[in-house]
XYZ file of N, CA and C in Angstrom:
738
model
N 8.188 -25.976 -9.014
C 7.807 -24.788 -9.770
C 9.028 -24.127 -10.429
N 10.152 -24.111 -9.702
C 11.376 -23.533 -10.287
C 11.799 -24.309 -11.528
N 11.700 -25.645 -11.467
C 12.064 -26.476 -12.607
C 11.150 -26.198 -13.796
N 9.842 -26.088 -13.513
C 8.886 -25.833 -14.592
C 9.155 -24.488 -15.250
N 9.451 -23.473 -14.445
C 9.742 -22.142 -14.992
C 11.024 -22.158 -15.819
N 12.020 -22.917 -15.342
C 13.268 -23.043 -16.104
C 13.010 -23.669 -17.468
N 12.241 -24.744 -17.487
C 11.950 -25.429 -18.748
C 11.055 -24.587 -19.641
N 10.113 -23.884 -19.056
C 9.249 -22.990 -19.839
C 10.086 -21.911 -20.521
N 11.024 -21.337 -19.770
C 11.923 -20.339 -20.353
C 12.800 -20.921 -21.443
N 13.295 -22.149 -21.214
C 14.106 -22.812 -22.236
C 13.277 -23.073 -23.491
N 11.994 -23.406 -23.293
C 11.112 -23.626 -24.439
C 10.902 -22.350 -25.246
N 10.715 -21.228 -24.559
C 10.567 -19.947 -25.258
C 11.809 -19.659 -26.096
N 12.961 -19.832 -25.481
C 14.232 -19.590 -26.179
C 14.371 -20.532 -27.369
N 14.105 -21.819 -27.148
C 14.269 -22.805 -28.224
C 13.295 -22.542 -29.362
N 12.043 -22.197 -29.044
C 11.066 -21.902 -30.090
C 11.489 -20.723 -30.937
N 11.961 -19.673 -30.267
C 12.433 -18.496 -31.008
C 13.672 -18.823 -31.821
N 14.569 -19.607 -31.239
C 15.806 -19.982 -31.930
C 15.496 -20.777 -33.186
N 14.566 -21.707 -33.093
C 14.194 -22.506 -34.267
C 13.585 -21.636 -35.351
N 12.752 -20.685 -34.964
C 12.108 -19.813 -35.944
C 13.108 -18.886 -36.628
N 14.131 -18.486 -35.888
C 15.064 -17.486 -36.411
C 16.262 -18.098 -37.128
N 16.865 -19.122 -36.534
C 18.104 -19.645 -37.121
C 18.249 -21.152 -37.005
N 17.428 -21.821 -36.191
C 17.582 -23.253 -35.966
C 18.441 -23.534 -34.749
N 18.496 -24.798 -34.352
C 19.323 -25.186 -33.219
C 18.608 -25.157 -31.886
N 17.271 -25.218 -31.893
C 16.524 -25.168 -30.646
C 16.818 -26.321 -29.699
N 17.146 -27.484 -30.245
C 17.436 -28.642 -29.384
C 18.699 -28.441 -28.567
N 19.591 -27.523 -29.006
C 20.772 -27.217 -28.217
C 20.402 -26.467 -26.935
N 19.193 -25.930 -26.875
C 18.710 -25.255 -25.671
C 17.966 -26.246 -24.773
N 17.094 -27.038 -25.381
C 16.235 -27.906 -24.579
C 16.980 -29.113 -24.008
N 17.920 -29.669 -24.756
C 18.630 -30.859 -24.271
C 19.396 -30.585 -22.973
N 20.242 -29.532 -22.917
C 20.935 -29.275 -21.649
C 19.982 -28.872 -20.526
N 18.886 -28.190 -20.861
C 17.932 -27.807 -19.818
C 17.302 -29.041 -19.188
N 16.955 -30.025 -20.008
C 16.348 -31.247 -19.491
C 17.351 -32.088 -18.705
N 18.587 -32.111 -19.167
C 19.617 -32.823 -18.407
C 19.862 -32.120 -17.072
N 19.811 -30.779 -17.080
C 20.068 -30.006 -15.864
C 19.021 -30.259 -14.785
N 17.776 -30.578 -15.190
C 16.742 -30.825 -14.180
C 16.689 -32.290 -13.759
N 17.653 -33.099 -14.244
C 17.782 -34.444 -13.713
C 17.465 -35.589 -14.651
N 17.076 -35.315 -15.899
C 16.778 -36.399 -16.832
C 18.085 -36.956 -17.399
N 18.126 -38.281 -17.615
C 19.299 -38.840 -18.275
C 19.255 -38.456 -19.754
N 20.404 -38.459 -20.453
C 20.444 -37.952 -21.831
C 19.440 -38.603 -22.776
N 19.209 -39.902 -22.644
C 18.265 -40.570 -23.532
C 16.843 -40.067 -23.306
N 16.402 -40.011 -22.056
C 15.064 -39.509 -21.756
C 14.947 -38.035 -22.117
N 16.026 -37.268 -21.907
C 16.025 -35.851 -22.264
C 15.847 -35.670 -23.767
N 16.511 -36.510 -24.566
C 16.405 -36.419 -26.022
C 14.992 -36.758 -26.492
N 14.406 -37.811 -25.929
C 13.040 -38.198 -26.287
C 12.061 -37.095 -25.916
N 12.202 -36.564 -24.712
C 11.297 -35.524 -24.233
C 11.443 -34.245 -25.043
N 12.659 -33.930 -25.448
C 12.895 -32.746 -26.276
C 12.186 -32.869 -27.618
N 12.260 -34.053 -28.226
C 11.562 -34.285 -29.496
C 10.063 -34.098 -29.334
N 9.503 -34.660 -28.272
C 8.065 -34.539 -28.012
C 7.669 -33.087 -27.809
N 8.512 -32.330 -27.111
C 8.171 -30.951 -26.763
C 8.236 -30.006 -27.955
N 9.167 -30.237 -28.868
C 9.416 -29.284 -29.947
C 8.666 -29.585 -31.238
N 8.169 -30.824 -31.416
C 7.599 -31.142 -32.721
C 6.327 -30.351 -33.056
N 5.457 -29.965 -32.093
C 4.276 -29.174 -32.491
C 4.649 -27.855 -33.162
N 5.708 -27.207 -32.635
C 6.160 -25.970 -33.261
C 6.704 -26.195 -34.658
N 7.367 -27.336 -34.861
C 7.876 -27.656 -36.197
C 6.734 -27.924 -37.175
N 5.664 -28.513 -36.667
C 4.498 -28.765 -37.519
C 3.872 -27.447 -37.972
N 3.686 -26.511 -37.052
C 3.075 -25.233 -37.419
C 3.977 -24.449 -38.368
N 5.294 -24.553 -38.160
C 6.224 -23.895 -39.083
C 6.092 -24.475 -40.488
N 5.993 -25.804 -40.562
C 5.821 -26.451 -41.865
C 4.521 -26.061 -42.539
N 3.455 -25.981 -41.766
C 2.150 -25.594 -42.330
C 2.179 -24.159 -42.842
N 2.886 -23.291 -42.119
C 2.928 -21.881 -42.515
C 3.573 -21.703 -43.890
N 4.532 -22.573 -44.226
C 5.218 -22.440 -45.519
C 4.818 -23.485 -46.535
N 3.641 -24.110 -46.347
C 3.256 -25.242 -47.199
C 3.069 -24.857 -48.664
N 2.783 -23.583 -48.933
C 2.561 -23.172 -50.330
C 3.839 -23.265 -51.156
N 5.004 -23.267 -50.502
C 6.282 -23.327 -51.221
C 6.886 -24.717 -51.222
N 6.180 -25.683 -50.653
C 6.694 -27.059 -50.603
C 6.702 -27.665 -51.999
N 7.756 -28.381 -52.313
C 7.880 -28.965 -53.650
C 8.652 -30.276 -53.571
N 8.640 -31.011 -54.665
C 9.433 -32.219 -54.774
C 10.779 -31.898 -55.397
N 11.723 -32.828 -55.267
C 13.013 -32.669 -55.923
C 12.848 -32.938 -57.419
N 13.905 -32.624 -58.178
C 13.807 -32.727 -59.633
C 13.500 -34.145 -60.091
N 14.008 -35.140 -59.367
C 13.795 -36.532 -59.778
C 13.052 -37.348 -58.724
N 12.460 -36.655 -57.737
C 11.788 -37.355 -56.655
C 10.613 -36.504 -56.177
N 9.401 -37.071 -56.202
C 8.219 -36.298 -55.830
C 8.187 -36.028 -54.330
N 7.429 -34.999 -53.941
C 7.293 -34.687 -52.526
C 6.616 -35.838 -51.789
N 5.660 -36.503 -52.417
C 4.968 -37.607 -51.754
C 5.951 -38.697 -51.352
N 6.870 -39.020 -52.246
C 7.868 -40.050 -51.935
C 8.777 -39.579 -50.799
N 9.214 -38.319 -50.863
C 10.059 -37.780 -49.801
C 9.339 -37.805 -48.458
N 8.037 -37.501 -48.468
C 7.249 -37.493 -47.236
C 7.146 -38.895 -46.635
N 6.886 -39.884 -47.491
C 6.779 -41.267 -47.004
C 8.108 -41.728 -46.428
N 9.198 -41.406 -47.118
C 10.523 -41.773 -46.622
C 10.775 -41.135 -45.259
N 10.373 -39.885 -45.089
C 10.593 -39.179 -43.824
C 9.799 -39.817 -42.691
N 8.557 -40.174 -42.966
C 7.728 -40.819 -41.942
C 8.321 -42.158 -41.509
N 8.698 -42.967 -42.489
C 9.268 -44.286 -42.180
C 10.614 -44.139 -41.466
N 11.429 -43.216 -41.929
C 12.730 -42.996 -41.303
C 12.597 -42.524 -39.861
N 11.620 -41.652 -39.598
C 11.398 -41.193 -38.228
C 11.036 -42.337 -37.301
N 10.185 -43.246 -37.785
C 9.812 -44.428 -36.994
C 11.040 -45.296 -36.730
N 11.840 -45.526 -37.777
C 13.036 -46.366 -37.625
C 14.008 -45.773 -36.613
N 14.213 -44.466 -36.695
C 15.125 -43.813 -35.760
C 14.624 -43.873 -34.331
N 13.309 -43.676 -34.149
C 12.728 -43.726 -32.803
C 12.855 -45.121 -32.208
N 12.566 -46.141 -33.014
C 12.689 -47.511 -32.525
C 14.138 -47.849 -32.182
N 15.059 -47.365 -33.001
C 16.479 -47.593 -32.731
C 16.890 -46.938 -31.411
N 16.377 -45.729 -31.162
C 16.701 -45.044 -29.911
C 16.149 -45.801 -28.708
N 14.925 -46.299 -28.825
C 14.289 -46.987 -27.698
C 15.035 -48.259 -27.299
N 15.642 -48.943 -28.274
C 16.355 -50.185 -27.955
C 17.825 -49.934 -27.627
N 18.272 -48.686 -27.755
C 19.651 -48.361 -27.403
C 19.751 -48.176 -25.890
N 20.634 -48.892 -25.215
C 20.779 -48.720 -23.763
C 21.111 -47.276 -23.404
N 20.563 -46.808 -22.282
C 20.768 -45.410 -21.865
C 22.249 -45.084 -21.721
N 23.025 -46.021 -21.195
C 24.464 -45.769 -21.014
C 25.155 -45.600 -22.353
N 24.806 -46.421 -23.312
C 25.398 -46.305 -24.647
C 25.028 -44.972 -25.277
N 23.741 -44.594 -25.164
C 23.313 -43.326 -25.746
C 24.000 -42.154 -25.061
N 24.146 -42.223 -23.728
C 24.822 -41.156 -22.995
C 26.256 -40.980 -23.480
N 26.914 -42.089 -23.801
C 28.279 -42.011 -24.326
C 28.309 -41.436 -25.743
N 27.225 -41.631 -26.487
C 27.169 -41.134 -27.859
C 26.830 -39.652 -27.930
N 26.073 -39.148 -26.958
C 25.527 -37.794 -27.044
C 26.589 -36.715 -27.262
N 27.706 -36.697 -26.503
C 28.696 -35.638 -26.768
C 29.184 -35.617 -28.215
N 29.383 -36.808 -28.791
C 29.852 -36.875 -30.179
C 28.759 -36.430 -31.146
N 27.501 -36.794 -30.857
C 26.392 -36.366 -31.698
C 26.234 -34.846 -31.674
N 26.324 -34.258 -30.480
C 26.204 -32.805 -30.350
C 27.370 -32.115 -31.052
N 28.571 -32.655 -30.892
C 29.738 -32.070 -31.550
C 29.581 -32.113 -33.065
N 29.127 -33.253 -33.596
C 28.932 -33.378 -35.040
C 27.859 -32.414 -35.533
N 26.744 -32.311 -34.794
C 25.673 -31.405 -35.193
C 26.132 -29.955 -35.132
N 26.925 -29.600 -34.123
C 27.447 -28.236 -34.001
C 28.381 -27.906 -35.154
N 29.268 -28.854 -35.476
C 30.196 -28.641 -36.585
C 29.438 -28.482 -37.899
N 28.405 -29.289 -38.094
C 27.602 -29.198 -39.310
C 26.897 -27.853 -39.391
N 26.329 -27.412 -38.262
C 25.643 -26.129 -38.233
C 26.618 -24.991 -38.544
N 27.809 -25.037 -37.928
C 28.804 -23.990 -38.156
C 29.253 -23.959 -39.615
N 29.477 -25.142 -40.193
C 29.906 -25.201 -41.589
C 28.814 -24.686 -42.523
N 27.580 -25.078 -42.244
C 26.472 -24.627 -43.072
C 26.278 -23.112 -42.976
N 26.507 -22.543 -41.790
C 26.252 -21.129 -41.568
C 27.391 -20.237 -42.036
N 28.641 -20.687 -41.830
C 29.783 -19.809 -42.058
C 30.797 -20.354 -43.055
N 30.638 -21.588 -43.486
C 31.577 -22.172 -44.435
C 31.309 -21.699 -45.854
N 32.201 -22.024 -46.793
C 32.003 -21.646 -48.196
C 30.778 -22.332 -48.780
N 30.048 -21.616 -49.605
C 28.845 -22.163 -50.219
C 29.222 -22.969 -51.465
N 28.763 -24.219 -51.555
C 29.116 -25.054 -52.712
C 28.445 -24.551 -53.983
N 29.111 -24.779 -55.099
C 28.522 -24.422 -56.381
C 27.444 -25.432 -56.758
N 26.475 -24.968 -57.514
C 25.388 -25.849 -57.918
C 25.915 -26.979 -58.794
N 25.502 -28.172 -58.496
C 25.963 -29.324 -59.281
C 25.436 -29.238 -60.705
N 26.193 -29.796 -61.628
C 25.776 -29.738 -63.024
C 24.551 -30.600 -63.269
N 24.375 -31.640 -62.483
C 23.213 -32.513 -62.640
C 22.811 -33.038 -61.272
N 21.513 -33.189 -61.014
C 21.071 -33.710 -59.721
C 21.414 -35.179 -59.575
N 21.491 -35.682 -58.353
C 21.767 -37.109 -58.151
C 20.625 -37.955 -58.704
N 20.890 -39.225 -58.908
C 19.830 -40.148 -59.309
C 18.770 -40.210 -58.223
N 17.547 -40.585 -58.609
C 16.432 -40.611 -57.660
C 16.731 -41.511 -56.465
N 17.342 -42.670 -56.705
C 17.598 -43.598 -55.606
C 18.624 -43.033 -54.638
N 19.552 -42.210 -55.145
C 20.550 -41.583 -54.267
C 19.876 -40.563 -53.350
N 19.019 -39.721 -53.923
C 18.291 -38.740 -53.116
C 17.394 -39.433 -52.093
N 16.757 -40.532 -52.507
C 15.886 -41.279 -51.594
C 16.699 -41.869 -50.441
N 17.863 -42.419 -50.753
C 18.715 -43.013 -49.717
C 19.208 -41.945 -48.742
N 19.616 -40.800 -49.276
C 20.086 -39.708 -48.418
C 18.974 -39.265 -47.465
N 17.755 -39.094 -48.001
C 16.642 -38.671 -47.163
C 16.292 -39.724 -46.112
N 16.399 -40.988 -46.468
C 16.118 -42.062 -45.511
C 17.109 -42.024 -44.350
N 18.382 -41.822 -44.648
C 19.406 -41.745 -43.592
C 19.161 -40.537 -42.699
N 18.847 -39.401 -43.310
C 18.609 -38.178 -42.527
C 17.386 -38.336 -41.632
N 16.299 -38.895 -42.175
C 15.076 -39.070 -41.398
C 15.297 -40.027 -40.229
N 16.057 -41.092 -40.462
C 16.366 -42.038 -39.382
C 17.199 -41.358 -38.305
N 18.176 -40.580 -38.724
C 18.972 -39.801 -37.772
C 18.087 -38.822 -37.001
N 17.127 -38.206 -37.699
C 16.229 -37.261 -37.048
C 15.400 -37.924 -35.966
N 14.891 -39.129 -36.227
C 14.127 -39.847 -35.221
C 14.986 -40.310 -34.059
N 16.271 -40.560 -34.329
C 17.185 -41.062 -33.293
C 17.726 -39.941 -32.420
N 18.167 -38.845 -33.047
C 18.754 -37.740 -32.277
C 18.188 -36.394 -32.710
N 18.314 -36.041 -33.965
C 17.633 -34.868 -34.498
C 18.460 -33.615 -34.647
N 19.475 -33.408 -33.811
C 20.258 -32.187 -33.917
C 20.940 -32.067 -35.270
N 20.649 -31.002 -36.006
C 21.243 -30.804 -37.324
C 20.502 -31.470 -38.460
N 19.373 -32.153 -38.165
C 18.633 -32.841 -39.234
C 18.091 -31.864 -40.265
N 17.657 -30.699 -39.812
C 17.144 -29.702 -40.746
C 18.210 -29.204 -41.703
N 19.416 -29.008 -41.178
C 20.524 -28.551 -42.015
C 20.874 -29.616 -43.050
N 20.895 -30.877 -42.611
C 21.194 -31.970 -43.535
C 20.134 -32.055 -44.638
N 18.871 -31.918 -44.249
C 17.789 -32.004 -45.230
C 17.875 -30.871 -46.241
N 18.150 -29.671 -45.760
C 18.275 -28.525 -46.660
C 19.413 -28.744 -47.651
N 20.536 -29.254 -47.160
C 21.678 -29.512 -48.046
C 21.332 -30.564 -49.090
N 20.618 -31.623 -48.679
C 20.252 -32.688 -49.614
C 19.296 -32.184 -50.684
N 18.348 -31.339 -50.311
C 17.365 -30.831 -51.268
C 18.004 -29.868 -52.263
N 18.903 -29.022 -51.787
C 19.577 -28.115 -52.715
C 20.516 -28.894 -53.641
N 21.108 -29.972 -53.126
C 21.940 -30.832 -53.980
C 21.103 -31.442 -55.093
N 19.818 -31.691 -54.800
C 18.911 -32.263 -55.797
C 18.319 -31.183 -56.703
N 18.919 -30.004 -56.721
C 18.559 -28.911 -57.621
C 17.227 -28.252 -57.277
N 16.799 -28.307 -56.021
C 15.592 -27.587 -55.624
C 15.979 -26.151 -55.273
N 15.225 -25.146 -55.732
C 15.524 -23.761 -55.365
C 15.545 -23.586 -53.846
N 16.412 -22.707 -53.367
C 16.647 -22.587 -51.931
C 15.370 -22.260 -51.168
N 14.555 -21.334 -51.681
C 13.334 -20.956 -50.970
C 12.394 -22.151 -50.819
N 12.234 -22.919 -51.905
C 11.387 -24.118 -51.832
C 12.020 -25.188 -50.950
N 13.350 -25.296 -51.019
C 14.042 -26.292 -50.197
C 13.859 -26.004 -48.717
N 13.895 -24.718 -48.335
C 13.728 -24.350 -46.929
C 12.334 -24.724 -46.436
N 11.307 -24.432 -47.237
C 9.938 -24.771 -46.842
C 9.727 -26.284 -46.814
N 10.256 -26.974 -47.809
C 10.111 -28.434 -47.872
C 10.854 -29.098 -46.730
N 12.014 -28.565 -46.389
C 12.794 -29.081 -45.258
C 11.984 -29.041 -43.971
N 11.284 -27.938 -43.737
C 10.490 -27.813 -42.509
C 9.423 -28.901 -42.427
N 8.782 -29.192 -43.556
C 7.728 -30.205 -43.565
C 8.319 -31.599 -43.376
N 9.402 -31.906 -44.079
C 9.994 -33.245 -43.987
C 10.535 -33.528 -42.581
N 11.202 -32.546 -41.994
C 11.696 -32.724 -40.625
C 10.521 -32.876 -39.659
N 9.449 -32.083 -39.876
C 8.264 -32.207 -39.039
C 7.632 -33.588 -39.140
N 7.580 -34.141 -40.353
C 6.998 -35.477 -40.537
C 7.821 -36.544 -39.828
N 9.140 -36.466 -39.952
C 10.001 -37.436 -39.267
C 9.816 -37.357 -37.762
N 9.685 -36.138 -37.249
C 9.527 -35.971 -35.807
C 8.135 -36.375 -35.331
N 7.122 -36.173 -36.174
C 5.773 -36.616 -35.806
C 5.749 -38.131 -35.639
N 6.301 -38.842 -36.606
C 6.283 -40.304 -36.531
C 7.111 -40.790 -35.345
N 8.251 -40.115 -35.084
C 9.050 -40.484 -33.919
C 8.282 -40.196 -32.631
N 7.582 -39.064 -32.592
C 6.826 -38.685 -31.392
C 5.720 -39.690 -31.101
N 5.078 -40.211 -32.133
C 4.027 -41.219 -31.942
C 4.612 -42.468 -31.284
N 5.788 -42.888 -31.764
C 6.450 -44.059 -31.176
C 6.819 -43.781 -29.719
N 7.395 -42.614 -29.467
C 7.804 -42.278 -28.101
C 6.593 -42.213 -27.166
N 5.505 -41.593 -27.644
C 4.314 -41.450 -26.806
C 3.724 -42.811 -26.455
N 3.684 -43.713 -27.418
C 3.109 -45.040 -27.175
C 4.016 -45.915 -26.316
N 5.308 -45.576 -26.268
C 6.250 -46.365 -25.479
C 6.206 -46.019 -24.001
N 5.686 -44.846 -23.681
C 5.660 -44.406 -22.294
C 6.969 -43.817 -21.822
N 7.964 -43.731 -22.707
C 9.297 -43.241 -22.328
C 9.401 -41.737 -22.531
N 8.468 -40.981 -21.949
C 8.457 -39.527 -22.086
C 8.227 -38.911 -20.715
N 8.992 -37.878 -20.387
C 8.754 -37.107 -19.162
C 7.723 -36.030 -19.515
N 6.449 -36.345 -19.330
C 5.370 -35.502 -19.865
C 5.314 -34.125 -19.217
N 5.537 -34.038 -17.925
C 5.473 -32.731 -17.270
C 6.505 -31.781 -17.870
N 7.713 -32.289 -18.053
C 8.778 -31.479 -18.632
C 8.485 -31.148 -20.097
N 7.932 -32.127 -20.819
C 7.620 -31.902 -22.232
C 6.564 -30.818 -22.404
N 5.532 -30.828 -21.557
C 4.470 -29.813 -21.638
C 5.029 -28.430 -21.320
N 5.891 -28.345 -20.314
C 6.468 -27.055 -19.942
C 7.280 -26.458 -21.090
N 8.119 -27.288 -21.705
C 8.924 -26.798 -22.828
C 8.042 -26.505 -24.036
N 7.095 -27.402 -24.312
C 6.229 -27.216 -25.480
C 5.437 -25.933 -25.411
N 4.906 -25.601 -24.239
C 4.150 -24.356 -24.090
C 5.040 -23.144 -24.343
N 6.248 -23.194 -23.812
C 7.180 -22.095 -24.051
C 7.597 -22.006 -25.505
N 7.803 -23.169 -26.142
C 8.251 -23.180 -27.541
C 7.209 -22.578 -28.476
N 5.931 -22.791 -28.174
C 4.881 -22.207 -29.010
C 4.914 -20.685 -28.928
N 5.111 -20.163 -27.718
C 5.214 -18.708 -27.542
C 6.482 -18.185 -28.202
N 7.590 -18.885 -27.969
C 8.857 -18.457 -28.543
C 8.863 -18.501 -30.058
N 8.224 -19.532 -30.620
C 8.159 -19.619 -32.072
C 7.401 -18.459 -32.685
N 6.299 -18.095 -32.051
C 5.516 -16.950 -32.547
C 6.332 -15.667 -32.427
N 6.976 -15.479 -31.259
C 7.778 -14.273 -31.053
C 8.962 -14.237 -32.012
N 9.578 -15.402 -32.246
C 10.711 -15.448 -33.156
C 10.330 -15.087 -34.574
N 9.164 -15.561 -35.006
C 8.690 -15.220 -36.342
C 8.467 -13.714 -36.475
N 7.985 -13.093 -35.399
C 7.752 -11.652 -35.412
C 9.061 -10.863 -35.392
N 10.088 -11.460 -34.779
C 11.356 -10.748 -34.590
C 12.337 -10.936 -35.743
N 11.933 -11.692 -36.757
C 12.843 -11.984 -37.873
C 13.417 -10.724 -38.517
N 12.627 -9.652 -38.566
C 13.078 -8.432 -39.242
C 13.974 -7.570 -38.369
N 14.097 -7.926 -37.089
C 14.814 -7.059 -36.154
C 16.160 -7.646 -35.748
N 16.169 -8.931 -35.375
C 17.385 -9.539 -34.841
C 18.310 -10.007 -35.963
N 19.619 -9.720 -35.848
C 20.560 -10.166 -36.885
C 20.746 -11.673 -36.857
N 20.560 -12.302 -37.996
C 20.645 -13.763 -38.084
C 22.040 -14.271 -37.742
N 23.067 -13.515 -38.126
C 24.429 -13.964 -37.885
C 24.715 -14.109 -36.395
N 24.218 -13.162 -35.594
C 24.419 -13.232 -34.145
C 23.762 -14.476 -33.579
N 22.571 -14.784 -34.070
C 21.853 -15.963 -33.594
C 22.599 -17.242 -33.951
N 23.155 -17.295 -35.160
C 23.894 -18.482 -35.573
C 25.165 -18.658 -34.751
N 25.838 -17.551 -34.460
C 27.016 -17.627 -33.591
C 26.613 -18.158 -32.227
N 25.455 -17.699 -31.747
C 24.962 -18.173 -30.458
C 24.741 -19.679 -30.446
N 24.188 -20.227 -31.532
C 23.965 -21.673 -31.619
C 25.289 -22.426 -31.548
N 26.297 -21.935 -32.270
C 27.602 -22.606 -32.281
C 28.234 -22.562 -30.892
N 28.172 -21.405 -30.240
C 28.747 -21.265 -28.897
C 28.050 -22.205 -27.915
N 26.716 -22.238 -27.971
C 25.960 -23.120 -27.083
C 26.302 -24.584 -27.365
N 26.391 -24.941 -28.636
C 26.714 -26.314 -28.997
C 28.078 -26.740 -28.495
N 29.070 -25.855 -28.635
C 30.420 -26.175 -28.150
C 30.440 -26.286 -26.623
N 29.743 -25.352 -25.950
C 29.694 -25.398 -24.489
C 29.000 -26.679 -24.020
N 27.924 -27.056 -24.707
C 27.213 -28.277 -24.357
C 28.094 -29.503 -24.590
N 28.831 -29.516 -25.690
C 29.735 -30.628 -25.972
C 30.777 -30.794 -24.877
N 31.420 -29.674 -24.498
C 32.433 -29.715 -23.436
C 31.812 -30.193 -22.129
N 30.634 -29.643 -21.799
C 29.967 -30.044 -20.565
C 29.627 -31.514 -20.528
N 29.167 -32.042 -21.663
C 28.794 -33.468 -21.724
C 30.011 -34.369 -21.611
N 31.122 -33.962 -22.260
C 32.352 -34.756 -22.139
C 32.861 -34.751 -20.696
N 32.826 -33.573 -20.054
C 33.276 -33.469 -18.662
C 32.372 -34.284 -17.759
N 31.057 -34.176 -17.974
C 30.083 -34.912 -17.167
C 30.269 -36.421 -17.328
N 30.593 -36.819 -18.582
C 30.775 -38.252 -18.827
C 32.029 -38.804 -18.169
């Protein structure tokens, strides 16, 4: 019961964090490792637990979803679905020991990306969007990464869409849907593989749904900058802990 309550609380925090600033997986991954799951199983279970909240977030902003200047939304959606499957399959065939060795570096990279996106200098708008095949390739790599690990995938997608000259508001809404699609396809693969800690996933998922709703309500009250600093601090602490543990 103590473990379930811990994971439920982590789910509430992660759901609210995702709704407010992103980085919810930085909460759920260490919580799942803390209750005894190995990093690979923890990552799979975290994806399963958080994707329903990402789906509802995407649906809530569906009216602002759009395609890139040279690439339709339908094509981006198909790429995201296929990439999520590819990433999930790649994760399943990766030995747990190898993945455990990769996790600290993945978390460090995702934390650095989040920090740069949140506090780094904002790039100027490109004079021309990339060619369609370049945008498609970028989205395919991001979606595959999302199915494999996922931390920072939303930030990468947002950056790719704005690079393709999509307005920021539309890019944010489209990012939520594309990341949700990649995670849905990955979740289907994980569920059919049997490699999911379902009790832990349900506990986090229930909390994440509550946290996501509360986070959406709290958007007007809590300062976004404080939340982003919190994500960076948690990411760095998790990175150090994983390196020490390894």
